[in-house]
Short mmCIF file of C-alpha atoms in Angstrom, two decimals:
data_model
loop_
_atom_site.label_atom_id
_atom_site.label_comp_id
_atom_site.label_asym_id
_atom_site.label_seq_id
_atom_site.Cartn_x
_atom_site.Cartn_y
_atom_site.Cartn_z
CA UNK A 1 -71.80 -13.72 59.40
CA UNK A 2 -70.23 -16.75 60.76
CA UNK A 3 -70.51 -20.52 58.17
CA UNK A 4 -72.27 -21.90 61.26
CA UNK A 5 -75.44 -19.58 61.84
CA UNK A 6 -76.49 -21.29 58.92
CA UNK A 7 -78.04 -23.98 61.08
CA UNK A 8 -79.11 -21.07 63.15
CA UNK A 9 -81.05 -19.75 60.77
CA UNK A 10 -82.74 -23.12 59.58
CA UNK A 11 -82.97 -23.83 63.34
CA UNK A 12 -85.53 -21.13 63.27
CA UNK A 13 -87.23 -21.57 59.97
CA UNK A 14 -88.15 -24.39 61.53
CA UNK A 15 -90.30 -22.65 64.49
CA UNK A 16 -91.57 -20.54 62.33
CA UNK A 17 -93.11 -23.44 60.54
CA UNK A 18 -91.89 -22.11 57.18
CA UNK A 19 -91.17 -25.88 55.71
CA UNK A 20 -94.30 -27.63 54.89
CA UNK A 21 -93.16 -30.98 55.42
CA UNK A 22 -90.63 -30.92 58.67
CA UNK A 23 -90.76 -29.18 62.20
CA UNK A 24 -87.81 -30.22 63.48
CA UNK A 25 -84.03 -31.25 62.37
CA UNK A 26 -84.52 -34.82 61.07
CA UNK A 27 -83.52 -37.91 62.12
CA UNK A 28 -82.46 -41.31 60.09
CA UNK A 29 -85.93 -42.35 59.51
CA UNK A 30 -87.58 -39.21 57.94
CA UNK A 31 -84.47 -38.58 55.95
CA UNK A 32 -84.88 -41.82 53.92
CA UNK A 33 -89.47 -40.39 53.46
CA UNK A 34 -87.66 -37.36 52.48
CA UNK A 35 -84.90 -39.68 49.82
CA UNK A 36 -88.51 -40.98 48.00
CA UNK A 37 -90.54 -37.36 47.67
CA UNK A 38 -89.28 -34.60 46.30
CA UNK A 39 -91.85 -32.04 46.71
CA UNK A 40 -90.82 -32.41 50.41
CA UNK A 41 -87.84 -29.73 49.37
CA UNK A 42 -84.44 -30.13 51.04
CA UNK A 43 -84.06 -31.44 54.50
CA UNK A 44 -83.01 -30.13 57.32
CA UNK A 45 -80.23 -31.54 59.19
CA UNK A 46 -77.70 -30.98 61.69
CA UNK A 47 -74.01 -31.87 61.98
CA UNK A 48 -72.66 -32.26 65.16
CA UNK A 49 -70.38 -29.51 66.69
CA UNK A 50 -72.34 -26.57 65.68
CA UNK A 51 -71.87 -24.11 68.61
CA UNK A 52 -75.61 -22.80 68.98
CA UNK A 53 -77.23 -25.88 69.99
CA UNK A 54 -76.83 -28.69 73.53
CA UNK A 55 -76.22 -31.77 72.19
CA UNK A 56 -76.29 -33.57 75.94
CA UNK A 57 -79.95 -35.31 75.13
CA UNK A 58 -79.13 -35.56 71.00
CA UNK A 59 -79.04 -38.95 69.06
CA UNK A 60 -77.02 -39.58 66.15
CA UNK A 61 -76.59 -41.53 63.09
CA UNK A 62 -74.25 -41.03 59.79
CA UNK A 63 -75.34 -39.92 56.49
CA UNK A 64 -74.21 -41.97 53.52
CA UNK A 65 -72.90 -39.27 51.16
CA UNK A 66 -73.58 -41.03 47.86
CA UNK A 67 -76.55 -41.83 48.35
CA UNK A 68 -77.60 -38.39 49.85
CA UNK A 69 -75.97 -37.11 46.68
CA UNK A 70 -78.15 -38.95 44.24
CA UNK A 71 -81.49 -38.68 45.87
CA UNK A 72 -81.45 -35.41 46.90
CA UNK A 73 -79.14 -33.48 44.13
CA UNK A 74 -79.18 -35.70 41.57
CA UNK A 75 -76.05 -36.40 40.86
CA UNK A 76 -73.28 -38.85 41.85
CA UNK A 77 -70.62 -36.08 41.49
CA UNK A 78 -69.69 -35.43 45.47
CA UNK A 79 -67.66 -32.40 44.73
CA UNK A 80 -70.82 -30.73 43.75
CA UNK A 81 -70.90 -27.78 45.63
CA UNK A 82 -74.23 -28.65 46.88
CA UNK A 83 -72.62 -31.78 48.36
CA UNK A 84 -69.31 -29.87 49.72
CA UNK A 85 -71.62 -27.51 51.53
CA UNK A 86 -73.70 -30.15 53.01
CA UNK A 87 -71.53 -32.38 54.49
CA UNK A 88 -68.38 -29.80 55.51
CA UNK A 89 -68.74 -30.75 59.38
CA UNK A 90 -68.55 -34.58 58.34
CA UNK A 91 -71.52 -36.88 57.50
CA UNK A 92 -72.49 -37.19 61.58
CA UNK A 93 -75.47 -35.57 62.65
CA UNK A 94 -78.30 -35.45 65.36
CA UNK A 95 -81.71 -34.70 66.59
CA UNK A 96 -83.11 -33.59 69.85
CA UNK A 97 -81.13 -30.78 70.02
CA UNK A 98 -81.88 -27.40 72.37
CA UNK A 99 -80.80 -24.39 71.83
CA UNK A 100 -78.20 -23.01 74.27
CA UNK A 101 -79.72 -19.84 76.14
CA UNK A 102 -77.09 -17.13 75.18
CA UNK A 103 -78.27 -17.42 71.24
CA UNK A 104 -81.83 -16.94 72.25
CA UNK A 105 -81.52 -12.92 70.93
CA UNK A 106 -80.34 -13.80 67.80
CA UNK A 107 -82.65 -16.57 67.59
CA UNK A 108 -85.49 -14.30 67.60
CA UNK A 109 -83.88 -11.45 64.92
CA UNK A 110 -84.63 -14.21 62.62
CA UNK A 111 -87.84 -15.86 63.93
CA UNK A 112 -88.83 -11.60 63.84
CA UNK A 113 -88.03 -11.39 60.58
CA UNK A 114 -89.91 -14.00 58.80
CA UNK A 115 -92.70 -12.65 61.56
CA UNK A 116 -92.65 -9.05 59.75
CA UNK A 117 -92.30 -10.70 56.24
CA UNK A 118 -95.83 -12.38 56.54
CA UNK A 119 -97.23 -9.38 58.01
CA UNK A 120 -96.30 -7.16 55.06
CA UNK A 121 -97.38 -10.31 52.53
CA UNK A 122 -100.85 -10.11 54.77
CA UNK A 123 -101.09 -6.15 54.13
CA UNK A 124 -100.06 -6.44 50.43
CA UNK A 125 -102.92 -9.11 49.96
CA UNK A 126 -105.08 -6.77 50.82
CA UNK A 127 -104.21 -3.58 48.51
CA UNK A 128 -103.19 -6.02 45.68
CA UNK A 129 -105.75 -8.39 44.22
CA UNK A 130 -103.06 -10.73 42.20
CA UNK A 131 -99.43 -11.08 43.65
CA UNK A 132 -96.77 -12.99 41.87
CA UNK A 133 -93.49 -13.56 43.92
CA UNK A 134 -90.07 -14.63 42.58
CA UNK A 135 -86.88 -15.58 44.12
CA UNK A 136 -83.46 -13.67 42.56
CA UNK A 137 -80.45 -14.35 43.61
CA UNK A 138 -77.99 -12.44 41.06
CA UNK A 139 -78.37 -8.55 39.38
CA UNK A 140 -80.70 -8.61 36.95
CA UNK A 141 -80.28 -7.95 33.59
CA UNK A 142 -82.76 -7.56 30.50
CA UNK A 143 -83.51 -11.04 30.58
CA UNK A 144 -84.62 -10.69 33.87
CA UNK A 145 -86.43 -7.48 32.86
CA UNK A 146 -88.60 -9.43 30.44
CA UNK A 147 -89.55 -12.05 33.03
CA UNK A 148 -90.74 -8.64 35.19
CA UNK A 149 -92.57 -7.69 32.26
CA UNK A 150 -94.20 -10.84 31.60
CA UNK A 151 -95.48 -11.09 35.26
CA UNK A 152 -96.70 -7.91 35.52
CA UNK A 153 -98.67 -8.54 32.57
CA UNK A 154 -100.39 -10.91 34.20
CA UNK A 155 -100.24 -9.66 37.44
CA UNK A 156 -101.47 -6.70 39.75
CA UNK A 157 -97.83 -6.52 42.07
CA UNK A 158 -94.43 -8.71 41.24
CA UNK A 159 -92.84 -9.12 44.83
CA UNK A 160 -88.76 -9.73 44.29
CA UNK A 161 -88.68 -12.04 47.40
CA UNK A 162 -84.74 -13.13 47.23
CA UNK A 163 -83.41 -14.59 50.09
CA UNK A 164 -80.48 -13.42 52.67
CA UNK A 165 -78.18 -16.11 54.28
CA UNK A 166 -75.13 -18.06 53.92
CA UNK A 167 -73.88 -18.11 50.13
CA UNK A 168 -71.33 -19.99 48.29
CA UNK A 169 -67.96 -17.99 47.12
CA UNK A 170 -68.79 -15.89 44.51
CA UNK A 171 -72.27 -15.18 44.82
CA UNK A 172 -73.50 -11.97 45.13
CA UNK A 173 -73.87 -10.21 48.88
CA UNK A 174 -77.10 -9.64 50.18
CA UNK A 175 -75.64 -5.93 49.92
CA UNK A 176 -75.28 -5.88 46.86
CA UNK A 177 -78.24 -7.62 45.92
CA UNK A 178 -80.61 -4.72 48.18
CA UNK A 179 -78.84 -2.31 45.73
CA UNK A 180 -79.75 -3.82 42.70
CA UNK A 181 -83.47 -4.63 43.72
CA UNK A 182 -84.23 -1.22 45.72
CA UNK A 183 -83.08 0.02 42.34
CA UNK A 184 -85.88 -1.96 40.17
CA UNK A 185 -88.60 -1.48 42.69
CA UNK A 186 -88.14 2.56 41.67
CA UNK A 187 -88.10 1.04 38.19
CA UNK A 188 -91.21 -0.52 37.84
CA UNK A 189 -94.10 1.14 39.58
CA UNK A 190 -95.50 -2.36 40.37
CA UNK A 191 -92.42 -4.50 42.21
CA UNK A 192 -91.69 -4.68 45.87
CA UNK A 193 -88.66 -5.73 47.09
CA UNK A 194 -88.73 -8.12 49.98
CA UNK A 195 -86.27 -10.42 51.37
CA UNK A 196 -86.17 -12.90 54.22
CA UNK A 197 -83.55 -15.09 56.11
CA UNK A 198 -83.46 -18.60 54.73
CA UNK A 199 -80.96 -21.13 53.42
CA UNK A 200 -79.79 -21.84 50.33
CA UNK A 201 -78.80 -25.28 49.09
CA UNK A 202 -77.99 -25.47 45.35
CA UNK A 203 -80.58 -28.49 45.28
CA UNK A 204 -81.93 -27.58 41.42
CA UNK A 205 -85.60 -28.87 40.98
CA UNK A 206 -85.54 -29.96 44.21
CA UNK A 207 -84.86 -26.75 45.61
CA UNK A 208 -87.16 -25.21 43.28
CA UNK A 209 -90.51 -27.27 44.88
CA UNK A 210 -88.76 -26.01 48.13
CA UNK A 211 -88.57 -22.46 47.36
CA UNK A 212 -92.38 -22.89 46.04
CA UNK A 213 -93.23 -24.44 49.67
CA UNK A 214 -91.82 -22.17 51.40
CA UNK A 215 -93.42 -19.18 49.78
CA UNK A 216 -96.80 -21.17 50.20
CA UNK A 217 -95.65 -21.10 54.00
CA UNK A 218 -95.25 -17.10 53.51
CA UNK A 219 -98.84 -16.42 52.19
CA UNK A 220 -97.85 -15.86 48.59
CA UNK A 221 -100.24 -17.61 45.89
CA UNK A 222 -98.52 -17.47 43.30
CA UNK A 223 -94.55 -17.91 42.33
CA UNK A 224 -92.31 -17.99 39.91
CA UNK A 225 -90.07 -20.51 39.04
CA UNK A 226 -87.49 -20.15 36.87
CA UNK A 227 -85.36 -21.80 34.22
CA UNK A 228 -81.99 -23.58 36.41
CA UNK A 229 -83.77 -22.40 39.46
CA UNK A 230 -81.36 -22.83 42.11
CA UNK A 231 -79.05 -24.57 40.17
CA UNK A 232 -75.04 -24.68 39.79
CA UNK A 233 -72.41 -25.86 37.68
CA UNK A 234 -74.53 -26.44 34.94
CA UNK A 235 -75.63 -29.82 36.34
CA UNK A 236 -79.12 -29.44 35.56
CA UNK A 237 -81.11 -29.04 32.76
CA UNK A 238 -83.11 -25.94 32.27
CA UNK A 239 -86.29 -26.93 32.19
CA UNK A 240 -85.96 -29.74 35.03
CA UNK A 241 -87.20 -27.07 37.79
CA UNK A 242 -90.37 -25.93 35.91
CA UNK A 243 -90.35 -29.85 34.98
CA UNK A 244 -90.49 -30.52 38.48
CA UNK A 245 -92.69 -27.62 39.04
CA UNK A 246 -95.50 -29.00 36.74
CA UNK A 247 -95.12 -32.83 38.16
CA UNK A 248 -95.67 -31.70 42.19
CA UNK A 249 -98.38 -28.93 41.22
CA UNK A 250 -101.35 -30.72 43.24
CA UNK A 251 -99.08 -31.06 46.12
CA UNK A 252 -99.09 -27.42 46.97
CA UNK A 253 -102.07 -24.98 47.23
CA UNK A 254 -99.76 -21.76 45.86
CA UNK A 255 -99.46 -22.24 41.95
CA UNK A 256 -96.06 -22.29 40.18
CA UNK A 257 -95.64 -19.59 37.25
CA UNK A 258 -93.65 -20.39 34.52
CA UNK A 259 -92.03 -19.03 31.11
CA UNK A 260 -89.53 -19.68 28.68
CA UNK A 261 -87.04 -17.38 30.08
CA UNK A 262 -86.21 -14.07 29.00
CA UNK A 263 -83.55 -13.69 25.77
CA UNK A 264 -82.82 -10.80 23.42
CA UNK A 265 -84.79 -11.44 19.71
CA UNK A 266 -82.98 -10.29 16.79
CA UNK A 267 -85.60 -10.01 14.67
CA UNK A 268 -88.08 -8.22 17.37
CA UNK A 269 -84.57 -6.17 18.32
CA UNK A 270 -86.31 -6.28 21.76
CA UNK A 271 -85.98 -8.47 25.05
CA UNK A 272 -88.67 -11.03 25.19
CA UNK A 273 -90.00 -14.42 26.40
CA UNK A 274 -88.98 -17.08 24.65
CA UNK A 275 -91.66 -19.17 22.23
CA UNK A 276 -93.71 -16.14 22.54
CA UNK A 277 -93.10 -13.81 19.55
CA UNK A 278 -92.62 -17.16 17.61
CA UNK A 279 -89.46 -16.29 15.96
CA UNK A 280 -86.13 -18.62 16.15
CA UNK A 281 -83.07 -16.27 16.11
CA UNK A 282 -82.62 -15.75 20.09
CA UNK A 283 -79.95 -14.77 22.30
CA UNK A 284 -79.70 -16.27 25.78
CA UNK A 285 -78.51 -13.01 28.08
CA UNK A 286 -75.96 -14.97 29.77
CA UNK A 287 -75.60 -14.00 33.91
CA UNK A 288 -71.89 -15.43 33.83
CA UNK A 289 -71.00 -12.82 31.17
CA UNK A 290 -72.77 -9.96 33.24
CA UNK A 291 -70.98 -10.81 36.81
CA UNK A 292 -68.19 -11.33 34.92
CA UNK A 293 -68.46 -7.31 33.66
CA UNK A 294 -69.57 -5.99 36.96
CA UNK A 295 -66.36 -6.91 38.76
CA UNK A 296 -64.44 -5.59 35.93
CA UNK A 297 -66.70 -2.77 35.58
CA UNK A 298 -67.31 -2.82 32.31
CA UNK A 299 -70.79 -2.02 31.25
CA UNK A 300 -72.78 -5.09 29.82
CA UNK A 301 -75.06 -4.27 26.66
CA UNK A 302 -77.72 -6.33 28.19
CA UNK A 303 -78.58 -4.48 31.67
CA UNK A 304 -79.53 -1.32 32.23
CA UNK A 305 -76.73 1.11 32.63
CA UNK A 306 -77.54 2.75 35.40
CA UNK A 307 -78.37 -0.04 37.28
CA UNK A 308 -74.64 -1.19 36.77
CA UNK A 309 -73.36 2.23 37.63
CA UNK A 310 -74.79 2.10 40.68
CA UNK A 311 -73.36 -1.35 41.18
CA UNK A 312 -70.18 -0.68 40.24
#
């Protein structure tokens, strides 16, 4: 996939009115309502150049990158990848855009597919009285295994709902990500796996409230949002997306889920939540340390070794 059907993609997230607060690619003015609430998620914008779209009729205006940087990332580091991904066509963009005729096909593979993904939410609604979604976006491990646990405890159906789309270096395919997730939906009797074509930002809690709209926009009622949700570099604390989560609650109608995270428990020699068997010795399952072994396939105590055998 090409770096530039990125805005393809968004392009038609946006006619499928999966953002609850834009329709359209924004423009100076709703970029700065956008700078003042986060629970409007991460905005859409366009640089100029991209080949999909007629800028003839667009308008323009610049982007100040620092102070993009610290309203809607948090952070006054520009080499955050968040930052290098959003402004690598420059900081000029526009509005009023069409869509030139010979993309209109691929256009509507995506505009299908987020189409077919409410359908399927619609028919799961009604075999499954309570539905949790999450997103994932790496392998998961027994960490991960504990959240499943947790949720189906609480829940009739846990629906892995990662998305596909452009990805910063290193992160794992959408390949390879199918594998892993086809692999726990056999697992666990009660998990379906079901991705959809979106964007992905690195925009921490921000991106959080924005993963929690746009699964609102979906049909889901409930998701989960977890600890550095859609985070990188270690820029953000934690808890700051279940933080965020908690703060924005009333503006959604779909209700955030939330845990301590999943960690190994010495003295419970088992995989739990943390704060919930009350004891203090924990391990936090690190993600780094479990990429790290898949691409030297080495098996990783803390994932199930089949799963990595099929990975690897």
């Amino acid at each position: 996939m090409v770096d530039q059907e990125e805005y393809l993609i968004s392009y038609a997230n946006l006619k499928s009115e999966l953002f609850k607060f834009q329709k359209n690619f924004l423009d100076k003015k709703d970029l700065k309502r956008f700078y003042n609430h986060p629970y409007f998620g991460m905005p859409q914008c366009l640089p100029v150049g991209i080949k999909y779209f007629n800028y003839s009729k667009a308008n323009y205006f610049e982007i100040n990158k620092k102070i993009f940087s610290k309203k809607i990332f948090n952070t006054t580091n520009l080499s955050y990848v968040g930052n290098k991904k959003f402004f690598r066509y420059g900081t000029l963009f526009a509005y009023n855009v069409t869509l030139k005729k010979r993309y209109k096909s691929r256009l509507n593979f995506y505009l299908k597919n987020i189409s077919a993904t409410r359908r399927i939410i619609l028919n799961l609604k009604k075999k499954y009285k309570k539905i949790c979604s999450m997103q994932i976006r790496n392998a998961p491990h027994y960490g991960h295994e504990a959240i499943f646990n947790f949720i189906l405890c609480r829940f009739d159906l846990l629906v892995l709902n990662p998305i596909f789309g452009i990805k910063k270096k290193n992160d794992f395919s959408d390949k390879f990500i199918t594998k892993a997730l086809k692999f726990m939906e056999k697992k666990y009797k009660k998990i379906k796996f079901l991705p959809f074509w979106t964007n992905f930002y690195y925009g921490g809690p921000r991106e959080a409230l924005h993963h929690l709209a746009m699964r609102e926009k979906l049909g889901f009622k409930n998701f989960y949002v977890g600890r550095d949700h859609s985070g990188a570099e270690n820029i953000y604390n934690p808890k700051a997306s279940s933080d965020y989560a908690k703060k924005f609650s009333k503006k959604f109608k779909i209700k955030p889920i939330i845990s301590g995270g999943g960690y190994y428990c010495f003295k419970c020699k088992n995989y739990v939540i943390k704060d919930l068997c009350g004891h203090k010795n924990l391990l936090n399952i690190s993600g780094t340390e479990f990429r790290s072994c898949l691409t030297k396939k080495n098996i990783y105590f803390h994932a199930d070794v089949n799963l990595q055998k099929l990975l690897v």
